[in-house]
PDB file of C-alpha atoms and ligand atoms in Angstrom:
ATOM      1  CA  MET A   1       0.109   4.546   4.206  1.00  0.00           C
ATOM      2  CA  GLY A   2       2.591   3.979   1.331  1.00  0.00           C
ATOM      3  CA  ASN A   3       3.176   0.869  -0.730  1.00  0.00           C
ATOM      4  CA  GLY A   4       4.352  -1.413   2.074  1.00  0.00           C
ATOM      5  CA  ASN A   5       6.235  -4.487   0.925  1.00  0.00           C
ATOM      6  CA  ALA A   6       7.460  -4.157  -2.649  1.00  0.00           C
ATOM      7  CA  ASP A   7       6.825  -7.850  -3.313  1.00  0.00           C
ATOM      8  CA  ARG A   8       3.158  -7.528  -2.461  1.00  0.00           C
ATOM      9  CA  GLY A   9       0.348  -7.201  -5.034  1.00  0.00           C
ATOM     10  CA  GLY A  10      -2.079  -4.370  -5.623  1.00  0.00           C
ATOM     11  CA  ILE A  11      -4.973  -2.914  -3.682  1.00  0.00           C
ATOM     12  CA  LEU A  12      -8.042  -4.953  -2.729  1.00  0.00           C
ATOM     13  CA  ILE A  13     -11.237  -2.922  -2.382  1.00  0.00           C
ATOM     14  CA  LEU A  14     -14.143  -4.549  -0.585  1.00  0.00           C
ATOM     15  CA  GLY A  15     -16.923  -2.902  -2.557  1.00  0.00           C
ATOM     16  CA  GLY A  16     -20.614  -2.864  -3.312  1.00  0.00           C
ATOM     17  CA  THR A  17     -21.094   0.906  -2.927  1.00  0.00           C
ATOM     18  CA  GLY A  18     -20.922   3.965  -5.160  1.00  0.00           C
ATOM     19  CA  GLU A  19     -17.937   5.209  -3.166  1.00  0.00           C
ATOM     20  CA  ALA A  20     -16.094   1.947  -3.813  1.00  0.00           C
ATOM     21  CA  ARG A  21     -16.654   2.426  -7.548  1.00  0.00           C
ATOM     22  CA  ALA A  22     -15.441   6.030  -7.410  1.00  0.00           C
ATOM     23  CA  LEU A  23     -12.405   4.923  -5.441  1.00  0.00           C
ATOM     24  CA  ALA A  24     -11.566   2.136  -7.904  1.00  0.00           C
ATOM     25  CA  ALA A  25     -11.825   4.564 -10.821  1.00  0.00           C
ATOM     26  CA  ALA A  26      -9.560   7.093  -9.097  1.00  0.00           C
ATOM     27  CA  LEU A  27      -6.953   4.497  -8.113  1.00  0.00           C
ATOM     28  CA  VAL A  28      -6.897   2.895 -11.577  1.00  0.00           C
ATOM     29  CA  ALA A  29      -6.500   6.372 -13.123  1.00  0.00           C
ATOM     30  CA  ARG A  30      -3.469   6.884 -10.864  1.00  0.00           C
ATOM     31  CA  GLY A  31      -1.904   3.670 -12.119  1.00  0.00           C
ATOM     32  CA  HIS A  32      -2.653   1.402  -9.164  1.00  0.00           C
ATOM     33  CA  GLU A  33      -3.417  -2.260  -9.649  1.00  0.00           C
ATOM     34  CA  VAL A  34      -6.900  -2.608  -8.176  1.00  0.00           C
ATOM     35  CA  THR A  35      -9.206  -5.541  -7.565  1.00  0.00           C
ATOM     36  CA  THR A  36     -12.717  -4.897  -6.271  1.00  0.00           C
ATOM     37  CA  SER A  37     -14.514  -7.665  -4.423  1.00  0.00           C
ATOM     38  CA  LEU A  38     -18.320  -7.827  -4.685  1.00  0.00           C
ATOM     39  CA  ALA A  39     -20.588 -10.046  -2.623  1.00  0.00           C
ATOM     40  CA  GLY A  40     -22.341 -11.174  -5.813  1.00  0.00           C
ATOM     41  CA  ARG A  41     -25.875 -10.550  -4.580  1.00  0.00           C
ATOM     42  CA  THR A  42     -27.010  -8.259  -7.403  1.00  0.00           C
ATOM     43  CA  SER A  43     -27.469  -9.975 -10.759  1.00  0.00           C
ATOM     44  CA  ALA A  44     -26.465  -6.901 -12.819  1.00  0.00           C
ATOM     45  CA  PRO A  45     -24.114  -4.881 -10.586  1.00  0.00           C
ATOM     46  CA  SER A  46     -22.598  -1.564 -11.708  1.00  0.00           C
ATOM     47  CA  LEU A  47     -19.041  -2.716 -12.331  1.00  0.00           C
ATOM     48  CA  PRO A  48     -16.026  -0.710 -11.146  1.00  0.00           C
ATOM     49  CA  ALA A  49     -12.812   0.022 -13.035  1.00  0.00           C
ATOM     50  CA  GLY A  50      -9.996  -2.498 -12.635  1.00  0.00           C
ATOM     51  CA  ALA A  51     -10.325  -6.185 -11.874  1.00  0.00           C
ATOM     52  CA  VAL A  52     -13.435  -7.588 -10.183  1.00  0.00           C
ATOM     53  CA  ARG A  53     -13.981 -10.768  -8.174  1.00  0.00           C
ATOM     54  CA  SER A  54     -17.379 -11.834  -6.930  1.00  0.00           C
ATOM     55  CA  GLY A  55     -18.821 -13.967  -4.114  1.00  0.00           C
ATOM     56  CA  GLY A  56     -18.122 -14.553  -0.442  1.00  0.00           C
ATOM     57  CA  PHE A  57     -14.656 -15.605   0.735  1.00  0.00           C
ATOM     58  CA  GLY A  58     -15.883 -18.094   3.323  1.00  0.00           C
ATOM     59  CA  GLY A  59     -15.704 -16.074   6.524  1.00  0.00           C
ATOM     60  CA  ALA A  60     -12.640 -14.475   8.081  1.00  0.00           C
ATOM     61  CA  GLU A  61     -10.598 -17.645   7.486  1.00  0.00           C
ATOM     62  CA  GLY A  62     -11.488 -17.665   3.784  1.00  0.00           C
ATOM     63  CA  LEU A  63     -10.593 -14.011   3.443  1.00  0.00           C
ATOM     64  CA  ALA A  64      -7.309 -14.571   5.300  1.00  0.00           C
ATOM     65  CA  ALA A  65      -6.467 -17.402   2.877  1.00  0.00           C
ATOM     66  CA  TYR A  66      -7.293 -15.131  -0.071  1.00  0.00           C
ATOM     67  CA  LEU A  67      -5.059 -12.387   1.331  1.00  0.00           C
ATOM     68  CA  ALA A  68      -2.227 -14.850   1.947  1.00  0.00           C
ATOM     69  CA  ALA A  69      -2.454 -16.022  -1.665  1.00  0.00           C
ATOM     70  CA  GLN A  70      -2.989 -12.662  -3.379  1.00  0.00           C
ATOM     71  CA  ARG A  71      -0.824 -10.577  -1.019  1.00  0.00           C
ATOM     72  CA  PRO A  72      -2.426  -7.161  -1.655  1.00  0.00           C
ATOM     73  CA  HIS A  73      -0.364  -4.383  -0.089  1.00  0.00           C
ATOM     74  CA  LEU A  74      -3.524  -2.665   1.133  1.00  0.00           C
ATOM     75  CA  VAL A  75      -7.162  -3.597   1.756  1.00  0.00           C
ATOM     76  CA  ILE A  76      -9.728  -0.824   1.628  1.00  0.00           C
ATOM     77  CA  ASP A  77     -13.033  -1.689   3.235  1.00  0.00           C
ATOM     78  CA  ALA A  78     -15.431   0.439   1.190  1.00  0.00           C
ATOM     79  CA  THR A  79     -18.492  -1.680   1.958  1.00  0.00           C
ATOM     80  CA  HIS A  80     -21.812  -0.253   3.057  1.00  0.00           C
ATOM     81  CA  PRO A  81     -21.921   0.952   6.707  1.00  0.00           C
ATOM     82  CA  PHE A  82     -24.516  -1.770   7.430  1.00  0.00           C
ATOM     83  CA  ALA A  83     -22.386  -4.574   5.953  1.00  0.00           C
ATOM     84  CA  ALA A  84     -21.043  -5.397   9.422  1.00  0.00           C
ATOM     85  CA  ARG A  85     -20.047  -9.025   8.842  1.00  0.00           C
ATOM     86  CA  ILE A  86     -17.629  -8.419   5.980  1.00  0.00           C
ATOM     87  CA  SER A  87     -16.101  -5.449   7.851  1.00  0.00           C
ATOM     88  CA  ALA A  88     -15.512  -7.617  10.929  1.00  0.00           C
ATOM     89  CA  ASN A  89     -14.081 -10.382   8.733  1.00  0.00           C
ATOM     90  CA  ALA A  90     -11.786  -7.890   7.010  1.00  0.00           C
ATOM     91  CA  ALA A  91     -10.448  -6.619  10.328  1.00  0.00           C
ATOM     92  CA  ALA A  92      -9.786 -10.173  11.575  1.00  0.00           C
ATOM     93  CA  ALA A  93      -8.250 -11.431   8.317  1.00  0.00           C
ATOM     94  CA  CYS A  94      -6.011  -8.393   7.866  1.00  0.00           C
ATOM     95  CA  ARG A  95      -4.817  -8.659  11.450  1.00  0.00           C
ATOM     96  CA  ARG A  96      -4.054 -12.345  10.981  1.00  0.00           C
ATOM     97  CA  THR A  97      -2.147 -11.833   7.709  1.00  0.00           C
ATOM     98  CA  GLY A  98      -0.462  -8.531   8.599  1.00  0.00           C
ATOM     99  CA  THR A  99      -2.213  -6.769   5.718  1.00  0.00           C
ATOM    100  CA  PRO A 100      -2.764  -3.005   6.141  1.00  0.00           C
ATOM    101  CA  LEU A 101      -6.472  -2.128   6.284  1.00  0.00           C
ATOM    102  CA  VAL A 102      -8.298   1.189   6.081  1.00  0.00           C
ATOM    103  CA  ARG A 103     -11.996   1.967   5.771  1.00  0.00           C
ATOM    104  CA  LEU A 104     -13.836   4.360   3.516  1.00  0.00           C
ATOM    105  CA  GLU A 105     -16.893   5.343   5.528  1.00  0.00           C
ATOM    106  CA  ARG A 106     -19.337   7.977   4.456  1.00  0.00           C
ATOM    107  CA  PRO A 107     -20.564  10.189   7.307  1.00  0.00           C
ATOM    108  CA  ALA A 108     -23.893   9.274   8.881  1.00  0.00           C
ATOM    109  CA  TRP A 109     -26.932  11.496   8.321  1.00  0.00           C
ATOM    110  CA  SER A 110     -28.235  13.668  11.126  1.00  0.00           C
ATOM    111  CA  ALA A 111     -31.833  14.707  11.693  1.00  0.00           C
ATOM    112  CA  PRO A 112     -32.966  18.221  10.781  1.00  0.00           C
ATOM    113  CA  PRO A 113     -33.691  20.075  14.071  1.00  0.00           C
ATOM    114  CA  ASP A 114     -37.280  20.815  13.020  1.00  0.00           C
ATOM    115  CA  HIS A 115     -38.045  17.206  12.002  1.00  0.00           C
ATOM    116  CA  PRO A 116     -36.527  14.875  14.615  1.00  0.00           C
ATOM    117  CA  TRP A 117     -36.331  11.174  13.842  1.00  0.00           C
ATOM    118  CA  ILE A 118     -37.377   8.206  15.899  1.00  0.00           C
ATOM    119  CA  GLU A 119     -33.997   6.477  16.305  1.00  0.00           C
ATOM    120  CA  VAL A 120     -33.867   2.707  16.771  1.00  0.00           C
ATOM    121  CA  ALA A 121     -30.955   0.270  17.050  1.00  0.00           C
ATOM    122  CA  THR A 122     -32.231  -2.514  14.804  1.00  0.00           C
ATOM    123  CA  ILE A 123     -34.597  -3.269  11.943  1.00  0.00           C
ATOM    124  CA  GLU A 124     -36.623  -5.432  14.333  1.00  0.00           C
ATOM    125  CA  ALA A 125     -37.094  -2.422  16.620  1.00  0.00           C
ATOM    126  CA  ALA A 126     -38.207  -0.336  13.632  1.00  0.00           C
ATOM    127  CA  ALA A 127     -40.840  -2.946  12.750  1.00  0.00           C
ATOM    128  CA  ALA A 128     -42.060  -3.097  16.344  1.00  0.00           C
ATOM    129  CA  ILE A 129     -42.375   0.663  16.817  1.00  0.00           C
ATOM    130  CA  LEU A 130     -44.658   1.333  13.825  1.00  0.00           C
ATOM    131  CA  PRO A 131     -48.137   2.299  15.049  1.00  0.00           C
ATOM    132  CA  SER A 132     -51.022   0.123  13.942  1.00  0.00           C
ATOM    133  CA  GLY A 133     -52.595   1.422  10.729  1.00  0.00           C
ATOM    134  CA  ALA A 134     -49.388   3.060   9.486  1.00  0.00           C
ATOM    135  CA  THR A 135     -48.385   3.025   5.834  1.00  0.00           C
ATOM    136  CA  GLY A 136     -44.647   2.434   5.887  1.00  0.00           C
ATOM    137  CA  PHE A 137     -42.166   3.155   3.116  1.00  0.00           C
ATOM    138  CA  LEU A 138     -39.315   0.671   3.376  1.00  0.00           C
ATOM    139  CA  SER A 139     -36.062   1.471   1.575  1.00  0.00           C
ATOM    140  CA  ILE A 140     -33.819  -0.814   3.564  1.00  0.00           C
ATOM    141  CA  GLY A 141     -32.805  -3.516   1.070  1.00  0.00           C
ATOM    142  CA  ARG A 142     -34.549  -6.727   0.216  1.00  0.00           C
ATOM    143  CA  GLN A 143     -32.764  -8.801   2.848  1.00  0.00           C
ATOM    144  CA  GLU A 144     -34.113  -6.781   5.782  1.00  0.00           C
ATOM    145  CA  LEU A 145     -37.835  -6.961   5.063  1.00  0.00           C
ATOM    146  CA  ALA A 146     -38.791 -10.078   7.055  1.00  0.00           C
ATOM    147  CA  PRO A 147     -39.372  -8.319  10.435  1.00  0.00           C
ATOM    148  CA  PHE A 148     -42.173  -6.313   8.805  1.00  0.00           C
ATOM    149  CA  PHE A 149     -44.017  -9.455   7.627  1.00  0.00           C
ATOM    150  CA  SER A 150     -45.395  -9.807  11.165  1.00  0.00           C
ATOM    151  CA  ARG A 151     -47.157  -6.416  10.927  1.00  0.00           C
ATOM    152  CA  PRO A 152     -50.308  -7.218   8.903  1.00  0.00           C
ATOM    153  CA  ASP A 153     -51.951  -4.296  10.739  1.00  0.00           C
ATOM    154  CA  CYS A 154     -49.808  -1.893   8.651  1.00  0.00           C
ATOM    155  CA  ARG A 155     -49.517  -1.325   4.907  1.00  0.00           C
ATOM    156  CA  PHE A 156     -46.112  -1.325   3.206  1.00  0.00           C
ATOM    157  CA  VAL A 157     -44.509   0.082   0.112  1.00  0.00           C
ATOM    158  CA  ALA A 158     -41.016  -1.394  -0.306  1.00  0.00           C
ATOM    159  CA  ARG A 159     -38.412  -0.130  -2.774  1.00  0.00           C
ATOM    160  CA  MET A 160     -35.301  -2.106  -3.636  1.00  0.00           C
ATOM    161  CA  ILE A 161     -32.985  -2.810  -6.563  1.00  0.00           C
ATOM    162  CA  GLU A 162     -34.348  -6.293  -7.160  1.00  0.00           C
ATOM    163  CA  VAL A 163     -37.749  -7.449  -5.868  1.00  0.00           C
ATOM    164  CA  PRO A 164     -37.554 -10.883  -4.224  1.00  0.00           C
ATOM    165  CA  SER A 165     -40.284 -13.483  -4.444  1.00  0.00           C
ATOM    166  CA  GLY A 166     -42.369 -14.239  -1.368  1.00  0.00           C
ATOM    167  CA  LEU A 167     -43.370 -10.717  -0.307  1.00  0.00           C
ATOM    168  CA  PRO A 168     -46.827 -10.490   1.326  1.00  0.00           C
ATOM    169  CA  ALA A 169     -49.517 -10.184  -1.343  1.00  0.00           C
ATOM    170  CA  ASP A 170     -50.826  -6.845  -0.053  1.00  0.00           C
ATOM    171  CA  TRP A 171     -47.408  -5.121  -0.189  1.00  0.00           C
ATOM    172  CA  THR A 172     -46.483  -2.741  -2.995  1.00  0.00           C
ATOM    173  CA  ALA A 173     -42.990  -3.513  -4.298  1.00  0.00           C
ATOM    174  CA  ILE A 174     -41.018  -1.041  -6.400  1.00  0.00           C
ATOM    175  CA  ALA A 175     -37.838  -2.069  -8.221  1.00  0.00           C
ATOM    176  CA  ALA A 176     -35.580   0.967  -8.633  1.00  0.00           C
ATOM    177  CA  ARG A 177     -31.957   2.026  -8.213  1.00  0.00           C
ATOM    178  CA  GLY A 178     -31.190   5.555  -6.928  1.00  0.00           C
ATOM    179  CA  PRO A 179     -30.388   8.380  -6.959  1.00  0.00           C
ATOM    180  CA  PHE A 180     -33.915   9.768  -6.581  1.00  0.00           C
ATOM    181  CA  SER A 181     -34.961  13.430  -6.680  1.00  0.00           C
ATOM    182  CA  ARG A 182     -36.695  15.212  -3.802  1.00  0.00           C
ATOM    183  CA  ASP A 183     -39.662  16.062  -6.061  1.00  0.00           C
ATOM    184  CA  ASP A 184     -40.063  12.467  -7.191  1.00  0.00           C
ATOM    185  CA  GLU A 185     -39.843  11.171  -3.619  1.00  0.00           C
ATOM    186  CA  ARG A 186     -42.448  13.705  -2.494  1.00  0.00           C
ATOM    187  CA  ALA A 187     -44.794  12.701  -5.356  1.00  0.00           C
ATOM    188  CA  LEU A 188     -44.326   9.004  -4.567  1.00  0.00           C
ATOM    189  CA  PHE A 189     -44.953   9.434  -0.816  1.00  0.00           C
ATOM    190  CA  SER A 190     -48.055  11.555  -1.461  1.00  0.00           C
ATOM    191  CA  ALA A 191     -49.476   9.180  -4.066  1.00  0.00           C
ATOM    192  CA  ARG A 192     -49.006   6.175  -1.773  1.00  0.00           C
ATOM    193  CA  GLY A 193     -50.260   7.864   1.415  1.00  0.00           C
ATOM    194  CA  ILE A 194     -47.020   7.159   3.280  1.00  0.00           C
ATOM    195  CA  THR A 195     -47.191   7.953   7.001  1.00  0.00           C
ATOM    196  CA  HIS A 196     -43.792   6.535   8.094  1.00  0.00           C
ATOM    197  CA  LEU A 197     -40.447   6.307   6.348  1.00  0.00           C
ATOM    198  CA  VAL A 198     -38.202   3.511   7.605  1.00  0.00           C
ATOM    199  CA  SER A 199     -34.560   4.037   6.705  1.00  0.00           C
ATOM    200  CA  LYS A 200     -31.130   2.785   7.683  1.00  0.00           C
ATOM    201  CA  ASN A 201     -28.644   5.543   8.473  1.00  0.00           C
ATOM    202  CA  SER A 202     -26.672   4.841   5.329  1.00  0.00           C
ATOM    203  CA  GLY A 203     -25.425   8.392   4.837  1.00  0.00           C
ATOM    204  CA  GLY A 204     -24.346   9.879   1.504  1.00  0.00           C
ATOM    205  CA  ASP A 205     -26.106  11.987  -1.119  1.00  0.00           C
ATOM    206  CA  GLN A 206     -27.544   9.251  -3.335  1.00  0.00           C
ATOM    207  CA  THR A 207     -30.593   8.469  -1.200  1.00  0.00           C
ATOM    208  CA  HIS A 208     -30.910  11.563   0.990  1.00  0.00           C
ATOM    209  CA  ALA A 209     -33.836  12.966  -1.027  1.00  0.00           C
ATOM    210  CA  LYS A 210     -36.271  10.629   0.744  1.00  0.00           C
ATOM    211  CA  LEU A 211     -35.432  12.318   4.049  1.00  0.00           C
ATOM    212  CA  ASP A 212     -35.932  15.782   2.552  1.00  0.00           C
ATOM    213  CA  ALA A 213     -39.264  14.665   1.098  1.00  0.00           C
ATOM    214  CA  ALA A 214     -40.343  13.179   4.436  1.00  0.00           C
ATOM    215  CA  ALA A 215     -39.509  16.470   6.187  1.00  0.00           C
ATOM    216  CA  ASP A 216     -41.398  18.435   3.506  1.00  0.00           C
ATOM    217  CA  LEU A 217     -44.517  16.308   4.023  1.00  0.00           C
ATOM    218  CA  GLY A 218     -44.264  15.879   7.821  1.00  0.00           C
ATOM    219  CA  ILE A 219     -43.845  12.104   7.441  1.00  0.00           C
ATOM    220  CA  ALA A 220     -42.419  10.417  10.541  1.00  0.00           C
ATOM    221  CA  VAL A 221     -38.917   9.001  10.027  1.00  0.00           C
ATOM    222  CA  ILE A 222     -37.849   5.817  11.806  1.00  0.00           C
ATOM    223  CA  MET A 223     -34.068   5.746  11.494  1.00  0.00           C
ATOM    224  CA  VAL A 224     -32.070   2.588  12.166  1.00  0.00           C
ATOM    225  CA  ALA A 225     -28.656   3.438  13.638  1.00  0.00           C
ATOM    226  CA  ARG A 226     -25.465   1.988  12.181  1.00  0.00           C
ATOM    227  CA  PRO A 227     -24.161  -1.258  13.605  1.00  0.00           C
ATOM    228  CA  PRO A 228     -20.892  -1.081  15.543  1.00  0.00           C
ATOM    229  CA  LEU A 229     -17.811  -1.909  13.433  1.00  0.00           C
ATOM    230  CA  PRO A 230     -14.261  -2.806  14.497  1.00  0.00           C
ATOM    231  CA  PRO A 231     -11.990   0.203  15.065  1.00  0.00           C
ATOM    232  CA  VAL A 232     -10.104   0.716  11.786  1.00  0.00           C
ATOM    233  CA  ARG A 233      -8.410   3.861  10.467  1.00  0.00           C
ATOM    234  CA  SER A 234     -11.206   5.524   8.486  1.00  0.00           C
ATOM    235  CA  PHE A 235     -11.600   8.175   5.815  1.00  0.00           C
ATOM    236  CA  SER A 236     -14.880   9.960   5.201  1.00  0.00           C
ATOM    237  CA  SER A 237     -14.379  10.571   1.468  1.00  0.00           C
ATOM    238  CA  VAL A 238     -12.531   9.226  -1.550  1.00  0.00           C
ATOM    239  CA  ALA A 239     -10.569  12.500  -1.752  1.00  0.00           C
ATOM    240  CA  ALA A 240      -9.397  12.236   1.863  1.00  0.00           C
ATOM    241  CA  LEU A 241      -8.282   8.646   1.357  1.00  0.00           C
ATOM    242  CA  LEU A 242      -6.460   9.437  -1.897  1.00  0.00           C
ATOM    243  CA  ALA A 243      -4.671  12.382  -0.281  1.00  0.00           C
ATOM    244  CA  ASP A 244      -3.304  10.039   2.369  1.00  0.00           C
ATOM    245  CA  LEU A 245      -2.411   7.269  -0.069  1.00  0.00           C
ATOM    246  CA  ILE A 246      -0.259   9.395  -2.358  1.00  0.00           C
TER     247      ILE A 246
HETATM  248  P1  NAP B   1     -22.497  -8.531   5.282  1.00  0.00           P
HETATM  249  O1  NAP B   1     -23.712  -8.946   6.012  1.00  0.00           O
HETATM  250  O2  NAP B   1     -21.479  -7.738   5.994  1.00  0.00           O
HETATM  251  O3  NAP B   1     -21.749  -9.794   4.694  1.00  0.00           O
HETATM  252  C1  NAP B   1     -22.354 -11.070   4.595  1.00  0.00           C
HETATM  253  C2  NAP B   1     -21.399 -11.949   3.806  1.00  0.00           C
HETATM  254  O4  NAP B   1     -21.398 -11.585   2.426  1.00  0.00           O
HETATM  255  C3  NAP B   1     -19.966 -11.818   4.238  1.00  0.00           C
HETATM  256  O5  NAP B   1     -19.694 -12.602   5.374  1.00  0.00           O
HETATM  257  C4  NAP B   1     -19.234 -12.250   3.005  1.00  0.00           C
HETATM  258  O6  NAP B   1     -19.309 -13.665   2.840  1.00  0.00           O
HETATM  259  C5  NAP B   1     -20.090 -11.680   1.888  1.00  0.00           C
HETATM  260  N1  NAP B   1     -19.654 -10.349   1.453  1.00  0.00           N
HETATM  261  C6  NAP B   1     -20.159  -9.137   1.828  1.00  0.00           C
HETATM  262  N2  NAP B   1     -19.550  -8.149   1.179  1.00  0.00           N
HETATM  263  C7  NAP B   1     -18.641  -8.738   0.370  1.00  0.00           C
HETATM  264  C8  NAP B   1     -17.717  -8.229  -0.558  1.00  0.00           C
HETATM  265  N3  NAP B   1     -17.624  -6.910  -0.823  1.00  0.00           N
HETATM  266  N4  NAP B   1     -16.927  -9.136  -1.223  1.00  0.00           N
HETATM  267  C9  NAP B   1     -17.030 -10.484  -0.979  1.00  0.00           C
HETATM  268  N5  NAP B   1     -17.907 -10.999  -0.105  1.00  0.00           N
HETATM  269  C10 NAP B   1     -18.704 -10.139   0.548  1.00  0.00           C
HETATM  270  O7  NAP B   1     -22.884  -7.774   3.931  1.00  0.00           O
HETATM  271  P2  NAP B   1     -24.326  -7.332   3.375  1.00  0.00           P
HETATM  272  O8  NAP B   1     -24.909  -6.326   4.282  1.00  0.00           O
HETATM  273  O9  NAP B   1     -25.069  -8.558   3.010  1.00  0.00           O
HETATM  274  O10 NAP B   1     -23.870  -6.586   2.046  1.00  0.00           O
HETATM  275  C11 NAP B   1     -23.406  -7.315   0.922  1.00  0.00           C
HETATM  276  C12 NAP B   1     -22.799  -6.341  -0.076  1.00  0.00           C
HETATM  277  O11 NAP B   1     -23.785  -5.393  -0.463  1.00  0.00           O
HETATM  278  C13 NAP B   1     -21.614  -5.568   0.496  1.00  0.00           C
HETATM  279  O12 NAP B   1     -20.585  -5.607  -0.464  1.00  0.00           O
HETATM  280  C14 NAP B   1     -22.143  -4.161   0.715  1.00  0.00           C
HETATM  281  O13 NAP B   1     -21.162  -3.173   0.483  1.00  0.00           O
HETATM  282  C15 NAP B   1     -23.281  -4.085  -0.288  1.00  0.00           C
HETATM  283  N6  NAP B   1     -24.389  -3.224   0.189  1.00  0.00           N
HETATM  284  C16 NAP B   1     -24.967  -3.501   1.392  1.00  0.00           C
HETATM  285  C17 NAP B   1     -25.995  -2.682   1.838  1.00  0.00           C
HETATM  286  C18 NAP B   1     -26.640  -2.911   3.183  1.00  0.00           C
HETATM  287  O14 NAP B   1     -27.526  -2.132   3.548  1.00  0.00           O
HETATM  288  N7  NAP B   1     -26.226  -3.903   3.954  1.00  0.00           N
HETATM  289  C19 NAP B   1     -26.424  -1.604   1.052  1.00  0.00           C
HETATM  290  C20 NAP B   1     -25.810  -1.361  -0.175  1.00  0.00           C
HETATM  291  C21 NAP B   1     -24.796  -2.185  -0.595  1.00  0.00           C
HETATM  292  P3  NAP B   1     -18.150 -14.620   3.354  1.00  0.00           P
HETATM  293  O15 NAP B   1     -18.250 -14.626   4.830  1.00  0.00           O
HETATM  294  O16 NAP B   1     -18.433 -15.927   2.706  1.00  0.00           O
HETATM  295  O17 NAP B   1     -16.830 -14.030   2.883  1.00  0.00           O
END
């Protein structure tokens, strides 16, 4: 990977994940000039080491203009696996500006053989497949909840970092930021009578406990598969990426 053009600036990390923060810390500790870009959706984000910019770029064109002005020698797309728009924009903008791009992409989860999941391609499909009378636990982010509003025949407990206004009155909303323990997830699911866990296949350790708890309790898991992303050279861990960078 190397430093590329000597006249170029530092490394731009497209962030918003724990891995992006770990990566920024490791790169800053190694003396790299790092800027992390955040979407700016969370009012009190956990801030990474190094410089931080916040807010959308204005599509692929806006990002290309930013890259042309800032001239980072490398862009690392360390966004969430479900943040498909920014990943597509990054691929297009880097191609257009000749900026090297790699992705940090945590491996997807796989179902335990003795507790198979119901796999669906979209959040809408997850909302449609819930049986009438189900009590669903939604841990899919506050921006993905709308498809479940049209299921008044089910009950919902939704957990997210920040609770938005406008949720249906009969929903239970929980504001919390992971990681969560398996015991706590089990206690929560039992107390709330959860019958179905709806999850995106985010991968990683931080939120895996909910899947363990669901398996422990025999709760059905509806798993939304990852969206397709542009083909970009990818690393499955911060360590693997750093080993290649140095
Ligand atoms: P998205 O749908 O891929 O992106 C929507 C728009 O938000 C992009 O077009 C871009 O706006 C802006 N954006 C997204 N990530 C950005 C970044 N790192 N820096 C600057 N602008 C960014 O993204 P999303 O799913 O809404 O996720 C937003 C952020 O939350 C991401 O940084 C992601 O890593 C984080 N996150 C997402 C999830 C999830 O489940 N989706 C979970 C945890 C964390 P412009 O087009 O104007 O540039």
